[in-house]
Short mmCIF file of C-alpha atoms and ligand atoms in Angstrom, two decimals:
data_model
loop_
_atom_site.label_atom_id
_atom_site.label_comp_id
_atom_site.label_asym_id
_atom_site.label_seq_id
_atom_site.Cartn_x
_atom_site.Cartn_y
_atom_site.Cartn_z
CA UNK A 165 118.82 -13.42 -81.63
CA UNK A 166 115.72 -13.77 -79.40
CA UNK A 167 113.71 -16.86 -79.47
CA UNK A 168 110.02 -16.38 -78.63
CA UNK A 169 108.50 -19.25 -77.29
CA UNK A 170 104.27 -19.31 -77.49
CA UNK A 171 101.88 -22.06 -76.34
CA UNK A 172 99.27 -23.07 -78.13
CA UNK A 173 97.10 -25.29 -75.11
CA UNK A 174 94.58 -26.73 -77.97
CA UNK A 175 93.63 -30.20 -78.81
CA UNK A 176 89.98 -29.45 -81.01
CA UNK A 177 91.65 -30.34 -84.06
CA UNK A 178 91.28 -34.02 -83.41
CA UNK A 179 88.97 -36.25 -81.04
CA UNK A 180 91.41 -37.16 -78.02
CA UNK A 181 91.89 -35.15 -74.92
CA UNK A 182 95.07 -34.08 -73.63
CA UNK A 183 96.97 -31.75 -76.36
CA UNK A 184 96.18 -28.86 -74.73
CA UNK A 185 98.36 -29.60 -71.81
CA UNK A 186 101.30 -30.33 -74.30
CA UNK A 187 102.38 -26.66 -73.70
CA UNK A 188 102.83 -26.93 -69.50
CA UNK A 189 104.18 -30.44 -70.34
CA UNK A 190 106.73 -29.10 -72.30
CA UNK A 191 107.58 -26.08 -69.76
CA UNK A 192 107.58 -28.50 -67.16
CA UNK A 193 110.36 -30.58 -68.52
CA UNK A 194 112.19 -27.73 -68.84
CA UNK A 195 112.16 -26.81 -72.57
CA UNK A 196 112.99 -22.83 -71.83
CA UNK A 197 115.82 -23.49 -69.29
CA UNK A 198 117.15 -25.93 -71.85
CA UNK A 199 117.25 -23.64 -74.71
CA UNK A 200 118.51 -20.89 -72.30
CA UNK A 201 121.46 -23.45 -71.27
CA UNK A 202 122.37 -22.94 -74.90
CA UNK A 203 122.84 -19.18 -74.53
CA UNK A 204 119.64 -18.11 -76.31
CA UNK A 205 117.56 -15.18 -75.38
CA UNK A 206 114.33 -17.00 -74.66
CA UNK A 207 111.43 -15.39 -74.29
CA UNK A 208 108.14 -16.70 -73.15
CA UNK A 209 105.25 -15.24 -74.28
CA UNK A 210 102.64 -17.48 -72.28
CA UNK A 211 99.68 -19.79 -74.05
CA UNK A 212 97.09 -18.35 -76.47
CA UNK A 213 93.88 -17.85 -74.98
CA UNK A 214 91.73 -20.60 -76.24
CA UNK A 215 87.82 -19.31 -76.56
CA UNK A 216 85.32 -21.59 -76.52
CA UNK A 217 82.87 -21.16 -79.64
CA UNK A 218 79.52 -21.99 -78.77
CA UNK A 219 77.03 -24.64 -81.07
CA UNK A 220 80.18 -25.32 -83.14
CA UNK A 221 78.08 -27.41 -85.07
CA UNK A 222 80.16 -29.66 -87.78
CA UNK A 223 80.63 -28.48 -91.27
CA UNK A 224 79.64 -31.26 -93.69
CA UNK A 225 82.17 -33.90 -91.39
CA UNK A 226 84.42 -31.31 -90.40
CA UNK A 227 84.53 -31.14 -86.56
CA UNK A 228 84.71 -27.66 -84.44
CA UNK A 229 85.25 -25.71 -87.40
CA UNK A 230 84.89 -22.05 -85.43
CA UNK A 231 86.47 -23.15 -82.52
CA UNK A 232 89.97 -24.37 -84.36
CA UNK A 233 89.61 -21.31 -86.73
CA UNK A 234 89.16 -18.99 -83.97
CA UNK A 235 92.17 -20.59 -82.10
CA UNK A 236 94.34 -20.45 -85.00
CA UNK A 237 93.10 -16.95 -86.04
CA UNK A 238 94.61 -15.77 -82.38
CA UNK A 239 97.92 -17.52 -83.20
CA UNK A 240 98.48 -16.22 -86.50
CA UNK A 241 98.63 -12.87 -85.32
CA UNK A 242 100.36 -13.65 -82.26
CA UNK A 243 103.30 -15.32 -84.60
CA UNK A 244 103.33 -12.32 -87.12
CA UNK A 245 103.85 -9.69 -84.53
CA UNK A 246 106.57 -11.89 -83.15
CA UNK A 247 108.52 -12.35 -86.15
CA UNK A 248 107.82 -9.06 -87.50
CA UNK A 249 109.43 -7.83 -83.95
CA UNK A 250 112.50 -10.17 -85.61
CA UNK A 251 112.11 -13.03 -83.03
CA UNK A 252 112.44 -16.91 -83.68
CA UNK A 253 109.70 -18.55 -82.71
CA UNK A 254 108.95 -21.74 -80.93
CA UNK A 255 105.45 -22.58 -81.20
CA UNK A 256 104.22 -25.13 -77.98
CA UNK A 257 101.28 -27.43 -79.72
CA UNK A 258 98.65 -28.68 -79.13
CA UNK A 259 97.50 -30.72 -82.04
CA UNK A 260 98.28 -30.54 -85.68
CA UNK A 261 95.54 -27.99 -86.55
CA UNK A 262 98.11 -25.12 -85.09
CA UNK A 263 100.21 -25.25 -88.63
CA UNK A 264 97.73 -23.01 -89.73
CA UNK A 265 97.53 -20.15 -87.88
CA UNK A 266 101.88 -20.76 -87.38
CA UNK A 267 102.81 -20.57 -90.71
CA UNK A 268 99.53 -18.04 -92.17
CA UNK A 269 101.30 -15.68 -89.04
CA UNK A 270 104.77 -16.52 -90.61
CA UNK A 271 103.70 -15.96 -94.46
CA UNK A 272 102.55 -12.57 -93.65
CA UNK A 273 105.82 -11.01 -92.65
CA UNK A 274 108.10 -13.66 -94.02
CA UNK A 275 106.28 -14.49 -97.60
CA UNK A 276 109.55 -16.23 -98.98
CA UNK A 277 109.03 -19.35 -96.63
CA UNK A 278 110.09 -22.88 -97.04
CA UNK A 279 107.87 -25.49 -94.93
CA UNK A 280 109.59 -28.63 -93.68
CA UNK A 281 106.52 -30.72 -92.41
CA UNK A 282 108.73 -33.44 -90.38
CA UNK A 283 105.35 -36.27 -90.15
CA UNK A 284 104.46 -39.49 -90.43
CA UNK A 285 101.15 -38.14 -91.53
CA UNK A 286 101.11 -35.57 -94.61
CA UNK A 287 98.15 -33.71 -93.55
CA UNK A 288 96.48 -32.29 -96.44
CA UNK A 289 93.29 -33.86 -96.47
CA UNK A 290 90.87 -31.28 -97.37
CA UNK A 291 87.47 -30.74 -95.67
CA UNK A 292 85.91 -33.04 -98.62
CA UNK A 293 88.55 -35.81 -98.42
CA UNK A 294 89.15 -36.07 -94.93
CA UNK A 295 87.63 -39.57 -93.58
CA UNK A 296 87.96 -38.51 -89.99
CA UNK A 297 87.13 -34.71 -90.50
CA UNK A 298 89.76 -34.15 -87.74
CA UNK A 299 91.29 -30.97 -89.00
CA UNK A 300 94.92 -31.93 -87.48
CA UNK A 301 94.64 -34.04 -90.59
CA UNK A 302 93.76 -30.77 -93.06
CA UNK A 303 96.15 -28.45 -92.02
CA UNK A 304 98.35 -27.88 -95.43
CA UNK A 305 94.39 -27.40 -97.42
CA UNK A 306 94.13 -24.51 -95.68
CA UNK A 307 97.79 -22.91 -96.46
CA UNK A 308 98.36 -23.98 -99.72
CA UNK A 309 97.68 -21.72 -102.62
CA UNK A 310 97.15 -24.67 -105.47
CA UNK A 311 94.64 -26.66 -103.51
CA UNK A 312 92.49 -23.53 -103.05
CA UNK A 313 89.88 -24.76 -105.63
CA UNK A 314 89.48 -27.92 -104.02
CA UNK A 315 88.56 -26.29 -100.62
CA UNK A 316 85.00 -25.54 -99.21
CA UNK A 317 84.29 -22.49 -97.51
CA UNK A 318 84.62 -23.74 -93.68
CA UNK A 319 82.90 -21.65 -91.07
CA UNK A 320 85.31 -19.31 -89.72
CA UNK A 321 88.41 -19.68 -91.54
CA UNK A 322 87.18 -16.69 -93.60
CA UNK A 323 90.49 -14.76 -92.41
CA UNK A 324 93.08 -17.34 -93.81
CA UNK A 325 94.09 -16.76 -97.26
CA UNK A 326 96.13 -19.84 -98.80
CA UNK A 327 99.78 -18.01 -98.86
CA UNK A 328 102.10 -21.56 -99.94
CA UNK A 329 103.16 -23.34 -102.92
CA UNK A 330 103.54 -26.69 -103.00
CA UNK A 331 106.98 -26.25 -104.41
CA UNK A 332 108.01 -24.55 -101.34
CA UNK A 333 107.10 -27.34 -99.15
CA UNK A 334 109.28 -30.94 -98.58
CA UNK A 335 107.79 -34.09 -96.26
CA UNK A 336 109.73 -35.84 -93.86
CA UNK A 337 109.10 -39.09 -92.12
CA UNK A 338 105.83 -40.08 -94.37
CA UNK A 339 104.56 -43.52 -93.71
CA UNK A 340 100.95 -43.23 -92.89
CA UNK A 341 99.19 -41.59 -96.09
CA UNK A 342 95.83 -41.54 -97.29
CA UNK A 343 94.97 -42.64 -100.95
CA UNK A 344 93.58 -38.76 -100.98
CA UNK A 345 96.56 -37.37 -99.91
CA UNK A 346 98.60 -39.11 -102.28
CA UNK A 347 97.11 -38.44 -105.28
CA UNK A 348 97.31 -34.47 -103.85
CA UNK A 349 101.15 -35.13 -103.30
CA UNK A 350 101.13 -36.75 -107.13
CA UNK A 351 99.14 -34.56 -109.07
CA UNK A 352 101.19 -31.24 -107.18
CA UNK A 353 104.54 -33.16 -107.19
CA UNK A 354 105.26 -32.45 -103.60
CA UNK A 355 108.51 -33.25 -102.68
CA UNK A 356 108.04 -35.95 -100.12
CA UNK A 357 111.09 -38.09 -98.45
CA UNK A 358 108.68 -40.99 -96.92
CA UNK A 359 110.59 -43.36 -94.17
CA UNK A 360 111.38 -45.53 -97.26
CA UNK A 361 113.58 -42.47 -98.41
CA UNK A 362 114.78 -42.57 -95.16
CA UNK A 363 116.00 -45.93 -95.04
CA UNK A 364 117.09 -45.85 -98.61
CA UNK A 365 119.04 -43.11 -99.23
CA UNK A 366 119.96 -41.95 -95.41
CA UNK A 367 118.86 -39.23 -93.46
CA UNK A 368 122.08 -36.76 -94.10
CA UNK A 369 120.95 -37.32 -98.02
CA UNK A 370 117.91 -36.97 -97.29
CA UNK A 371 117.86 -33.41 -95.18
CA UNK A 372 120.43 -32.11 -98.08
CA UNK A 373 117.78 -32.99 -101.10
CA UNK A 374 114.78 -32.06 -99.22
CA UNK A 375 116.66 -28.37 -98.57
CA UNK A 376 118.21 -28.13 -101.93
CA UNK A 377 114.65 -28.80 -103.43
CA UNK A 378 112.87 -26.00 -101.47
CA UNK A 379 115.33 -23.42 -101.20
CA UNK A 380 118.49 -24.08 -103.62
CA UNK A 381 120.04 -20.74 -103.17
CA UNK A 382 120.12 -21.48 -99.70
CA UNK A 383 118.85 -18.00 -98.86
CA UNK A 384 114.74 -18.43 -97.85
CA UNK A 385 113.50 -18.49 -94.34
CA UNK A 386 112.71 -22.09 -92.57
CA UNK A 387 109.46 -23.11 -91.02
CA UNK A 388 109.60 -26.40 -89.79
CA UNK A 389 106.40 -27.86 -88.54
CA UNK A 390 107.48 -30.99 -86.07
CA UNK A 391 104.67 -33.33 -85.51
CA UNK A 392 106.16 -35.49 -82.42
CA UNK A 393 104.71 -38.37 -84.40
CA UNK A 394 107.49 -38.35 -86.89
CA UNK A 395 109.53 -39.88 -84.42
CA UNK A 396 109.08 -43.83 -83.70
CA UNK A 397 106.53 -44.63 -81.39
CA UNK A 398 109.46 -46.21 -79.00
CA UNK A 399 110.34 -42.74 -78.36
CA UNK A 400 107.04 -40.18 -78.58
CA UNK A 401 104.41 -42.81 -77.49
CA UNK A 402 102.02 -40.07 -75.56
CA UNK A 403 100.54 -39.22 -79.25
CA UNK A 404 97.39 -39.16 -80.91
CA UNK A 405 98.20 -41.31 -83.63
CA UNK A 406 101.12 -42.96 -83.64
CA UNK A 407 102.99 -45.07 -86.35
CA UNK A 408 105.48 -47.45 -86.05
CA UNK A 409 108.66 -47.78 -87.91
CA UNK A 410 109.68 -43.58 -87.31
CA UNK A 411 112.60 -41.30 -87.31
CA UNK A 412 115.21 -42.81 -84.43
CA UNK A 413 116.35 -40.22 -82.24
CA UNK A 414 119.77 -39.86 -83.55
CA UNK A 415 117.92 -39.13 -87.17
CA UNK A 416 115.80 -36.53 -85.41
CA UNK A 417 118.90 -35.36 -83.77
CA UNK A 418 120.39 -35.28 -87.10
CA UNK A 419 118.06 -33.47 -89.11
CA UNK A 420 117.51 -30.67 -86.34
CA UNK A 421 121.12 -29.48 -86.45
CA UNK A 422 121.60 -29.42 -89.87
CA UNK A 423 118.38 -26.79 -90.26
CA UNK A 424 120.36 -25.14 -87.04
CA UNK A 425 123.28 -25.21 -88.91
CA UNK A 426 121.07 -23.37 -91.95
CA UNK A 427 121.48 -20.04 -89.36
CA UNK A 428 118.15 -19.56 -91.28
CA UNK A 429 115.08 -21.26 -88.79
CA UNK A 430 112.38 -18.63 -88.11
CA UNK A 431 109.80 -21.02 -86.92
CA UNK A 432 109.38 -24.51 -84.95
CA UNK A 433 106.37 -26.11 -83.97
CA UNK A 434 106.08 -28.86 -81.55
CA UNK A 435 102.63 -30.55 -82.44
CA UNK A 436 100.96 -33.51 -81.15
CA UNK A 437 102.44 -34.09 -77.45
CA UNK A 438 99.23 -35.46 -75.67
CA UNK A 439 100.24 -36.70 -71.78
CA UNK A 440 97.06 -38.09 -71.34
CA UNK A 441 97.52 -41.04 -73.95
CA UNK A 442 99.38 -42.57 -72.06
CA UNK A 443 101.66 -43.90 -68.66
CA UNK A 444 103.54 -41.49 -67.01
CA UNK A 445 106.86 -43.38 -67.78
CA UNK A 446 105.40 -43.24 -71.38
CA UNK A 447 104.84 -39.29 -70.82
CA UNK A 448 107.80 -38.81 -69.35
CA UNK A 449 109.53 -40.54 -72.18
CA UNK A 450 107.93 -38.26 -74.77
CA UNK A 451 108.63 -34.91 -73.08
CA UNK A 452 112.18 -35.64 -72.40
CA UNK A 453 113.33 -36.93 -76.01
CA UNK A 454 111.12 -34.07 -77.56
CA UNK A 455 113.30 -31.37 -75.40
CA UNK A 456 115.90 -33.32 -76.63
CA UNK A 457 115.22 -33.02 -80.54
CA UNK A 458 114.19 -29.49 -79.69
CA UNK A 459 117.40 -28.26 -78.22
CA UNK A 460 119.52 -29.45 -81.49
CA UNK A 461 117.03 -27.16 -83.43
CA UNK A 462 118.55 -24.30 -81.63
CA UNK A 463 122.03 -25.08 -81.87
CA UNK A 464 123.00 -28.13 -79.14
CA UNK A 465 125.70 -29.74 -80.67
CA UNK A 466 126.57 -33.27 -79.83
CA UNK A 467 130.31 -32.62 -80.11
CA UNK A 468 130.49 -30.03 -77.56
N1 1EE B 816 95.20 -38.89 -92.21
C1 1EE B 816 94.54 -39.07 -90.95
C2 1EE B 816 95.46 -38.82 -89.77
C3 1EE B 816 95.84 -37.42 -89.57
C4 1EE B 816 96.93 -37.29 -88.51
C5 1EE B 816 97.16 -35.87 -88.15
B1 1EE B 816 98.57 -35.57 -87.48
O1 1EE B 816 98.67 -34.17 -87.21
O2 1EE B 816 98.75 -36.33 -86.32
O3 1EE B 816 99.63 -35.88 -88.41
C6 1EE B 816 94.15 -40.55 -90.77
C7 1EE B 816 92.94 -40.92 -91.45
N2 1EE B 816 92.86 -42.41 -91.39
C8 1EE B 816 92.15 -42.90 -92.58
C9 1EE B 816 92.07 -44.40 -92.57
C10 1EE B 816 91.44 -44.89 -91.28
O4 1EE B 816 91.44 -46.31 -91.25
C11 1EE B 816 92.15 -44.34 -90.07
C12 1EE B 816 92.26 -42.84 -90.13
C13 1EE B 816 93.32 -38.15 -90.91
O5 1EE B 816 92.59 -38.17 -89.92
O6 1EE B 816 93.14 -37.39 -91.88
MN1 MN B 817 101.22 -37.11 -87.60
MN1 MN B 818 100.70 -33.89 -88.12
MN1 MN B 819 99.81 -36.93 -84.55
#
């Protein structure tokens, strides 16, 4: 099994600086000699080049609509010829916007997906509901196939055909959602474990519903798209937008090695690492437990 590790330096998606260098951040901390520790074949496949789109103007409120399509355009195909080449793939983010050129790459080889968005965000705004227009916040409008009425035409993002259900896609770590987005994740009936979920019913219960909703048969390939926001803001503070009262470690421990233990993880991303937000203890912090959670997605065990 080879594990195919691509950056994604980009940080348009939202308004803060710093994303971009979530990638080198990463490789400085040693994320590939960690997952090589493990006895994985990793292979790394560099950053996306980022192009800069000139006069990006904004579409209706939706900022640097070319420039995030264009970016995510580059890693779709990047992805597919990875996991068409039957690599895993670790996808280095970068802000939230990468989902959709990860998992459009993923759906065209792989069309049986689940998607495990681990958040405290559900990002599925669309361009017209979006307050911000801060497409790290639309992400899941432009993937999923039942919201694809409800979506303008954005400037672009002509190549990216919708290609997931909502039934094939489960929330984890929800506790920052917008009225919007809610009454998206009603009317679809997403299956969404918020950190009320958490708390109530466990994370161990909570990993085993969310997989037995999306994939019962316990056959389908995983995508899991892991915005380091999930995770309390004790532990990932160097984030865009962070929200207290998230995933401890040892949940985020917990969750990644039961989807290691599924044997079936095709894709990770790692989204939302920004170094610039804040002190370099803080940095530090959110580099080293984000290797951390990372390695247990590709098969550190605790117990030796
Ligand atoms: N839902 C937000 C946050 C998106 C976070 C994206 B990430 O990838 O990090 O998960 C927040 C919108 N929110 C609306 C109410 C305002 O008071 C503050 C901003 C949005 O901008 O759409
Ligand atoms: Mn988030
Ligand atoms: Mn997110
Ligand atoms: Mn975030």
């Amino acid at each position: 099994e080879t594990l195919g590790v691509i950056g994604f330096p980009f940080s348009k998606g939202q308004p803060r600086n710093g994303t971009e260098h979530g990638p080198n951040v990463l490789r400085e901390a040693g994320i590939i000699t960690s997952l090589q520790s493990l006895g994985v074949n990793v292979i790394d496949h560099g950053d996306i080049e980022i192009e800069v789109v000139l006069r990006d103007e904004p579409m209706k409120n939706v900022r640097n609509p070319r420039t995030v399509a264009a970016a995510n355009k580059k890693l779709s195909d990047a992805v597919a010829k990875l996991v068409k080449m039957n690599q895993s793939v670790l996808a280095l983010g970068g802000d939230h916007c990468m989902a959709i050129g990860s998992i459009h790459g993923h759906a065209q080889v792989e069309p049986n997906l689940v998607v495990v968005w681990v958040d405290a965000h559900a990002d599925v705004n669309t361009p017209l509901t979006s307050v911000s227009g801060n497409i790290h916040g639309m992400p899941l409008s432009f993937l999923l196939k039942e919201l694809e009425e409800f979506v303008p035409k954005v400037p672009g993002f002509e190549w990216c055909k919708p290609c997931l259900s909502v039934r094939d896609l489960v929330y984890i770590g929800l506790r920052d959602v917008d009225p919007a987005e809610r009454l998206i994740i009603e009317k679809f009936g997403i299956h969404a474990y918020s950190m009320q979920e958490v708390d109530k019913y466990g994370i161990k219960e909570v990993v085993e519903r969310a997989l037995n909703q999306v994939d019962p048969s316990g056959v389908r390939p995983i995508h899991v798209s892991f915005d380091v926001d999930a995770m309390d803001p004790t532990l990932t503070p160097a984030t865009g937008t962070p929200v207290s009262g998230g995933l401890s470690l040892r949940e985020s421990f917990y969750l990644a090695e039961e989807i290691s233990n599924t044997g079936r993880l095709s894709v990770l991303d790692i989204a939302e690492v920004n170094p610039l937000l804040s002190t370099e203890d803080k940095r530090k912090l959110t580099v080293i437990n984000t290797t951390d959670v990372s390695t247990k997605f590709y098969g550190y065990r605790r117990q030796g």
